[in-house]
Backbone as ProteinMPNN parsed JSONL, in Angstrom:
{"seq_chain_A": "QVQLVESGGGLVQPGGSLRLSCAASGSIRSIYLMGWYRQTPGKQRELVAGITSGGTTSYADSVKGRFTISRDNALNTVYLQMNSLKPEDTAVYYCQALLGQTIPRMNYWGQGTQVTVSS", "coords_chain_A": {"N_chain_A": [[-3.145, -18.507, -8.897], [-2.425, -15.399, -7.203], [0.387, -13.439, -6.451], [1.814, -11.075, -4.264], [4.564, -9.052, -4.053], [6.507, -7.292, -1.887], [8.637, -4.459, -1.158], [11.081, -2.19, 0.256], [10.683, -1.271, 2.869], [11.891, -0.263, 6.168], [14.176, 1.279, 8.539], [13.975, 4.647, 9.484], [14.77, 8.093, 10.127], [12.806, 10.609, 11.894], [11.138, 12.886, 9.738], [12.362, 11.955, 7.485], [12.367, 9.965, 4.406], [10.765, 7.251, 2.669], [10.281, 4.764, 0.135], [7.908, 2.545, -0.815], [7.349, -0.49, -2.604], [5.257, -2.646, -4.537], [4.737, -5.48, -6.305], [2.602, -7.251, -8.407], [2.006, -10.595, -9.401], [1.311, -13.612, -11.321], [-1.816, -15.268, -11.79], [-3.27, -13.031, -13.245], [-5.929, -11.165, -14.338], [-7.382, -8.655, -14.505], [-6.794, -5.649, -12.762], [-8.608, -4.08, -10.368], [-8.276, -2.361, -8.193], [-5.528, -1.199, -6.251], [-3.839, -0.973, -3.143], [-2.56, 0.402, -0.014], [-2.302, -0.66, 3.305], [-1.955, -0.29, 6.882], [-0.813, -1.523, 10.075], [-0.659, -1.62, 13.599], [0.332, -3.055, 16.781], [-2.499, -4.083, 18.64], [-4.291, -2.498, 17.277], [-6.746, -2.061, 14.677], [-6.315, -3.025, 11.279], [-5.717, -0.425, 8.998], [-6.726, 1.615, 6.245], [-4.364, 3.232, 4.242], [-3.741, 4.378, 1.703], [-5.164, 4.306, -1.58], [-5.541, 3.276, -5.022], [-7.208, 3.287, -8.113], [-7.602, 1.368, -11.18], [-8.009, 3.277, -13.097], [-6.684, 5.463, -12.121], [-7.681, 7.009, -10.038], [-7.281, 8.288, -6.796], [-7.105, 7.832, -3.214], [-6.723, 8.865, 0.215], [-5.804, 8.381, 3.631], [-6.68, 10.731, 6.167], [-4.579, 11.337, 7.885], [-2.242, 11.115, 6.439], [-2.353, 12.696, 4.217], [-0.914, 14.945, 1.929], [1.641, 14.205, 2.611], [2.161, 11.542, 1.846], [2.253, 9.706, -1.232], [0.549, 7.803, -3.574], [1.055, 5.666, -6.349], [0.92, 4.063, -9.613], [2.277, 1.613, -11.864], [0.94, 0.429, -14.499], [1.702, -1.301, -16.551], [3.591, -2.908, -15.363], [2.186, -4.0, -13.313], [2.421, -2.901, -10.74], [2.453, -1.166, -7.652], [3.2, 1.83, -5.887], [4.292, 3.499, -2.913], [5.131, 6.532, -1.949], [6.625, 7.962, 0.76], [6.941, 10.767, 2.592], [8.315, 13.228, 4.885], [8.21, 11.738, 7.303], [6.781, 10.549, 10.363], [7.027, 9.552, 13.84], [4.593, 8.28, 14.531], [3.872, 7.065, 12.19], [5.0, 4.614, 12.215], [4.647, 1.212, 11.625], [3.432, -2.0, 10.438], [3.263, -2.338, 7.053], [0.965, -3.206, 4.551], [0.43, -4.461, 1.327], [-2.311, -4.409, -0.915], [-4.343, -5.997, -3.359], [-7.099, -5.822, -5.487], [-8.875, -7.736, -7.576], [-10.56, -8.024, -10.711], [-13.246, -6.986, -12.802], [-15.898, -6.944, -12.124], [-18.24, -7.521, -9.403], [-18.393, -10.662, -7.684], [-15.196, -9.62, -6.502], [-11.714, -10.61, -6.36], [-9.597, -10.712, -3.608], [-6.329, -9.944, -2.529], [-3.388, -10.123, -0.479], [-0.23, -8.728, 0.462], [2.833, -9.799, 2.151], [3.525, -8.062, 4.142], [5.494, -5.32, 5.318], [7.896, -3.919, 7.453], [7.892, -0.658, 8.721], [9.735, 1.663, 10.408], [9.936, 4.564, 12.254], [12.117, 6.515, 13.829], [14.289, 8.248, 16.134]], "CA_chain_A": [[-3.006, -17.702, -7.691], [-1.745, -14.126, -7.343], [1.374, -13.159, -5.422], [2.221, -9.688, -4.123], [5.916, -8.985, -3.524], [6.751, -5.949, -1.383], [9.997, -4.08, -0.817], [11.289, -0.787, 0.558], [10.553, -0.935, 4.271], [13.121, -0.138, 6.922], [14.29, 2.252, 9.619], [14.254, 5.996, 9.009], [14.609, 9.13, 11.144], [11.696, 11.536, 11.657], [11.39, 13.829, 8.666], [12.934, 11.274, 6.347], [11.5, 9.429, 3.362], [10.874, 5.881, 2.198], [9.435, 4.425, -0.998], [7.498, 1.154, -0.83], [6.938, -1.038, -3.886], [4.518, -3.903, -4.482], [4.535, -6.017, -7.645], [1.678, -8.376, -8.493], [2.307, -11.572, -10.436], [0.495, -14.808, -11.274], [-3.018, -15.339, -12.623], [-3.857, -11.691, -13.223], [-6.772, -10.786, -15.471], [-7.498, -7.206, -14.454], [-6.683, -5.083, -11.426], [-9.587, -3.028, -10.117], [-7.737, -1.424, -7.215], [-4.414, -1.586, -5.397], [-3.721, -0.035, -2.047], [-1.678, 0.15, 1.12], [-2.844, -0.622, 4.655], [-0.952, -0.433, 7.922], [-1.328, -2.078, 11.312], [0.193, -1.643, 14.775], [-0.24, -3.947, 17.792], [-3.679, -3.619, 19.342], [-5.138, -1.669, 16.433], [-7.27, -2.649, 13.453], [-5.64, -2.636, 10.052], [-6.368, 0.745, 8.445], [-6.357, 2.019, 4.893], [-3.475, 4.381, 4.116], [-3.938, 4.974, 0.391], [-5.619, 3.396, -2.616], [-5.575, 3.806, -6.381], [-7.928, 2.439, -9.044], [-6.947, 1.171, -12.463], [-8.138, 4.515, -13.83], [-5.829, 6.486, -11.547], [-8.304, 7.723, -8.932], [-6.577, 8.017, -5.551], [-7.683, 8.225, -1.94], [-5.739, 8.847, 1.283], [-6.201, 8.655, 4.998], [-6.435, 12.127, 6.527], [-3.33, 11.464, 8.608], [-1.091, 11.073, 5.538], [-2.548, 13.61, 3.095], [0.139, 15.939, 1.798], [2.936, 13.607, 2.905], [2.298, 10.282, 1.113], [1.735, 9.681, -2.592], [0.422, 6.474, -4.158], [1.103, 5.67, -7.802], [0.936, 2.737, -10.214], [2.787, 1.331, -13.192], [0.021, -0.618, -14.927], [2.406, -2.265, -17.388], [4.332, -3.797, -14.478], [1.296, -4.417, -12.224], [3.15, -2.49, -9.549], [1.991, 0.022, -6.956], [4.23, 2.452, -5.07], [3.891, 4.453, -1.887], [6.193, 7.458, -1.574], [6.34, 8.479, 2.093], [7.809, 11.884, 2.943], [8.066, 13.863, 6.184], [7.744, 10.652, 8.16], [6.62, 10.811, 11.784], [7.035, 8.313, 14.635], [3.293, 7.627, 14.496], [3.761, 6.29, 10.96], [5.581, 3.299, 12.456], [3.65, 0.153, 11.498], [3.616, -2.951, 9.356], [2.508, -1.892, 5.893], [0.514, -4.317, 3.725], [-0.067, -4.19, -0.013], [-3.553, -5.081, -1.267], [-4.804, -5.961, -4.738], [-8.468, -6.252, -5.7], [-8.879, -8.124, -8.978], [-11.831, -8.294, -11.352], [-14.011, -5.802, -13.188], [-17.233, -7.041, -11.549], [-18.411, -8.203, -8.128], [-17.409, -10.583, -6.606], [-13.798, -9.475, -6.851], [-10.775, -11.407, -5.597], [-8.747, -9.866, -2.773], [-5.034, -10.522, -2.2], [-2.56, -9.345, 0.433], [1.189, -8.987, 0.57], [3.288, -10.365, 3.415], [3.756, -6.98, 5.08], [6.853, -4.833, 5.468], [7.992, -3.067, 8.637], [8.393, 0.706, 8.627], [9.994, 2.199, 11.737], [10.379, 5.957, 12.235], [12.663, 6.736, 15.165], [15.581, 8.905, 16.235]], "C_chain_A": [[-2.204, -16.436, -8.0], [-0.806, -13.936, -6.164], [1.739, -11.683, -5.447], [3.57, -9.649, -3.418], [6.234, -7.543, -3.17], [8.235, -5.73, -1.116], [10.015, -2.609, -0.415], [11.157, -0.385, 2.011], [11.902, -0.837, 4.963], [13.019, 0.882, 8.026], [14.682, 3.607, 9.054], [14.035, 6.983, 10.149], [13.388, 9.997, 10.86], [12.072, 12.605, 10.64], [11.964, 13.208, 7.416], [11.892, 10.71, 5.409], [11.794, 7.966, 3.099], [9.941, 5.7, 1.012], [9.169, 2.924, -0.989], [7.049, 0.754, -2.228], [6.224, -2.357, -3.673], [4.204, -4.338, -5.904], [3.635, -7.243, -7.583], [2.062, -9.29, -9.648], [1.403, -12.784, -10.265], [-0.681, -14.728, -12.22], [-3.79, -14.032, -12.555], [-4.656, -11.458, -14.505], [-6.908, -9.272, -15.57], [-7.449, -6.763, -13.002], [-7.675, -3.938, -11.301], [-9.006, -1.936, -9.225], [-6.501, -2.031, -6.561], [-4.256, -0.53, -4.313], [-2.725, -0.472, -0.998], [-2.456, 0.31, 2.417], [-1.686, -0.676, 5.641], [-1.616, -0.884, 9.217], [-0.257, -2.029, 12.396], [-0.45, -2.548, 15.81], [-1.42, -3.324, 18.52], [-4.619, -2.757, 18.53], [-5.578, -2.436, 15.193], [-6.466, -2.158, 12.256], [-6.413, -1.501, 9.384], [-5.844, 1.062, 7.059], [-5.492, 3.271, 4.932], [-3.728, 5.119, 2.811], [-4.394, 3.906, -0.584], [-5.636, 4.079, -3.961], [-6.282, 2.805, -7.281], [-7.138, 2.282, -10.333], [-7.013, 2.419, -13.329], [-7.337, 5.669, -13.262], [-6.447, 7.308, -10.435], [-7.664, 7.311, -7.616], [-7.395, 8.453, -4.343], [-6.637, 8.038, -0.853], [-6.418, 8.983, 2.63], [-5.855, 10.094, 5.344], [-5.057, 12.321, 7.161], [-2.102, 11.517, 7.703], [-1.228, 12.011, 4.35], [-1.479, 14.703, 3.096], [1.525, 15.409, 2.057], [3.197, 12.343, 2.086], [1.693, 10.429, -0.276], [1.709, 8.247, -3.1], [0.417, 6.605, -5.677], [1.174, 4.24, -8.315], [1.67, 2.746, -11.542], [1.968, 0.15, -13.692], [0.702, -1.691, -15.779], [3.145, -3.299, -16.552], [3.479, -4.351, -13.348], [1.915, -4.106, -10.862], [2.553, -1.214, -8.973], [3.102, 0.509, -6.037], [3.592, 3.338, -4.014], [5.112, 5.277, -1.504], [5.806, 8.127, -0.268], [7.386, 9.53, 2.445], [7.414, 12.448, 4.297], [7.543, 12.863, 7.201], [7.775, 11.042, 9.631], [6.677, 9.498, 12.555], [5.704, 7.566, 14.602], [3.013, 6.897, 13.187], [4.333, 4.887, 11.113], [4.487, 2.235, 12.458], [4.159, -0.894, 10.513], [2.699, -2.524, 8.223], [2.229, -3.075, 4.971], [0.009, -3.811, 2.382], [-1.327, -5.013, -0.263], [-3.827, -4.941, -2.756], [-6.208, -6.532, -4.811], [-8.64, -6.477, -7.192], [-10.281, -8.432, -9.477], [-12.607, -7.026, -11.639], [-15.415, -5.792, -12.603], [-17.191, -7.745, -10.201], [-18.903, -9.631, -8.381], [-15.972, -10.479, -7.125], [-12.926, -10.313, -5.923], [-9.782, -10.494, -4.899], [-7.47, -10.614, -2.394], [-4.238, -9.552, -1.342], [-1.097, -9.717, 0.298], [1.556, -9.475, 1.958], [3.482, -9.32, 4.503], [5.225, -6.606, 5.157], [6.895, -3.809, 6.59], [8.573, -1.708, 8.278], [8.529, 1.251, 10.044], [10.584, 3.597, 11.611], [10.825, 6.308, 13.649], [13.996, 7.455, 15.082], [16.64, 7.979, 16.8]], "O_chain_A": [[-1.407, -16.407, -8.937], [-1.156, -14.233, -5.022], [1.949, -11.105, -6.513], [3.704, -10.159, -2.305], [6.233, -6.671, -4.038], [8.988, -6.675, -0.88], [9.077, -1.869, -0.709], [11.489, 0.747, 2.36], [12.923, -1.267, 4.426], [11.927, 1.302, 8.408], [15.605, 3.709, 8.245], [13.213, 6.743, 11.034], [12.971, 10.113, 9.708], [13.172, 13.156, 10.673], [12.047, 13.87, 6.381], [10.694, 10.934, 5.579], [12.919, 7.499, 3.279], [8.933, 6.396, 0.893], [10.093, 2.125, -1.137], [6.447, 1.548, -2.95], [6.54, -3.101, -2.745], [3.486, -3.646, -6.626], [3.876, -8.162, -6.8], [2.4, -8.824, -10.736], [0.8, -12.975, -9.209], [-0.568, -14.188, -13.321], [-4.825, -13.937, -11.895], [-4.122, -11.544, -15.611], [-6.585, -8.679, -16.599], [-7.997, -7.424, -12.12], [-7.596, -2.95, -12.031], [-9.211, -0.746, -9.463], [-6.439, -3.241, -6.344], [-4.506, 0.654, -4.539], [-2.133, -1.548, -1.073], [-3.177, 1.289, 2.605], [-0.573, -1.059, 5.284], [-2.808, -0.665, 9.434], [0.904, -2.353, 12.149], [-1.653, -2.797, 15.74], [-1.352, -2.177, 18.963], [-5.65, -2.322, 19.044], [-4.884, -3.336, 14.719], [-5.998, -1.02, 12.229], [-7.629, -1.596, 9.217], [-4.682, 0.814, 6.739], [-5.847, 4.257, 5.578], [-3.908, 6.337, 2.804], [-4.051, 2.734, -0.434], [-5.731, 5.303, -4.048], [-5.995, 1.609, -7.227], [-6.139, 2.967, -10.555], [-6.168, 2.609, -14.204], [-7.307, 6.749, -13.854], [-5.802, 8.225, -9.927], [-7.517, 6.12, -7.343], [-8.258, 9.326, -4.437], [-5.768, 7.173, -0.962], [-7.466, 9.616, 2.757], [-4.849, 10.622, 4.87], [-4.44, 13.371, 6.984], [-1.029, 11.923, 8.149], [-0.302, 12.114, 3.545], [-1.183, 15.302, 4.13], [2.505, 16.089, 1.756], [4.331, 12.097, 1.676], [0.739, 11.182, -0.472], [2.725, 7.553, -3.062], [-0.158, 7.546, -6.223], [1.452, 3.313, -7.554], [1.685, 3.751, -12.254], [2.259, -0.998, -13.355], [0.318, -2.859, -15.729], [3.309, -4.441, -16.981], [3.983, -5.095, -12.506], [1.925, -4.942, -9.96], [2.194, -0.296, -9.71], [3.853, -0.29, -5.477], [2.492, 3.858, -4.201], [6.014, 4.789, -0.823], [4.77, 8.788, -0.192], [8.57, 9.221, 2.58], [6.321, 12.183, 4.798], [6.547, 13.118, 7.879], [8.666, 11.76, 10.085], [6.405, 8.439, 11.989], [5.691, 6.336, 14.642], [2.017, 6.181, 13.085], [4.164, 4.055, 10.222], [3.513, 2.342, 13.203], [5.176, -0.702, 9.846], [1.494, -2.368, 8.418], [3.13, -3.848, 4.646], [-0.751, -2.844, 2.317], [-1.402, -6.177, 0.13], [-3.572, -3.89, -3.345], [-6.479, -7.6, -4.262], [-8.563, -5.537, -7.983], [-11.091, -9.023, -8.763], [-12.629, -6.102, -10.826], [-16.065, -4.746, -12.582], [-16.244, -8.468, -9.89], [-19.772, -9.81, -9.234], [-15.59, -11.169, -8.07], [-13.351, -10.683, -4.829], [-9.196, -9.609, -5.522], [-7.52, -11.775, -1.989], [-4.382, -8.335, -1.451], [-0.76, -10.874, 0.051], [0.702, -9.559, 2.841], [3.592, -9.671, 5.677], [6.098, -7.47, 5.072], [6.034, -2.933, 6.671], [9.609, -1.614, 7.62], [7.553, 1.295, 10.793], [11.602, 3.795, 10.947], [10.003, 6.389, 14.561], [14.74, 7.309, 14.113], [17.794, 8.381, 16.952]]}, "name": "protein", "num_of_chains": 1, "seq": "QVQLVESGGGLVQPGGSLRLSCAASGSIRSIYLMGWYRQTPGKQRELVAGITSGGTTSYADSVKGRFTISRDNALNTVYLQMNSLKPEDTAVYYCQALLGQTIPRMNYWGQGTQVTVSS"}
């Protein structure tokens, strides 16, 4: 089994910054993609940012220019640097890992970490 351990969430004022980390451990063969999703009450979980093993990144339009996703492949860890935070960024953030070089791939989720942006 694969376990994703997240850290870095918390309370921050508008305009501030946070850095989320997610480390994968366990029965890891190869990581195809790692990403970050977020969810608020009454809304579907949405993709915030993703990064492939080759370094290709993608972002939701709402966070482009403010958030940066990166990986340390040696540590099987993905990061999300969040700058210029806004109240609408408040959500539970979930780390995702998609493992395997071919379909079907195995999907894993972290436990979620709360990010609150408020004065």
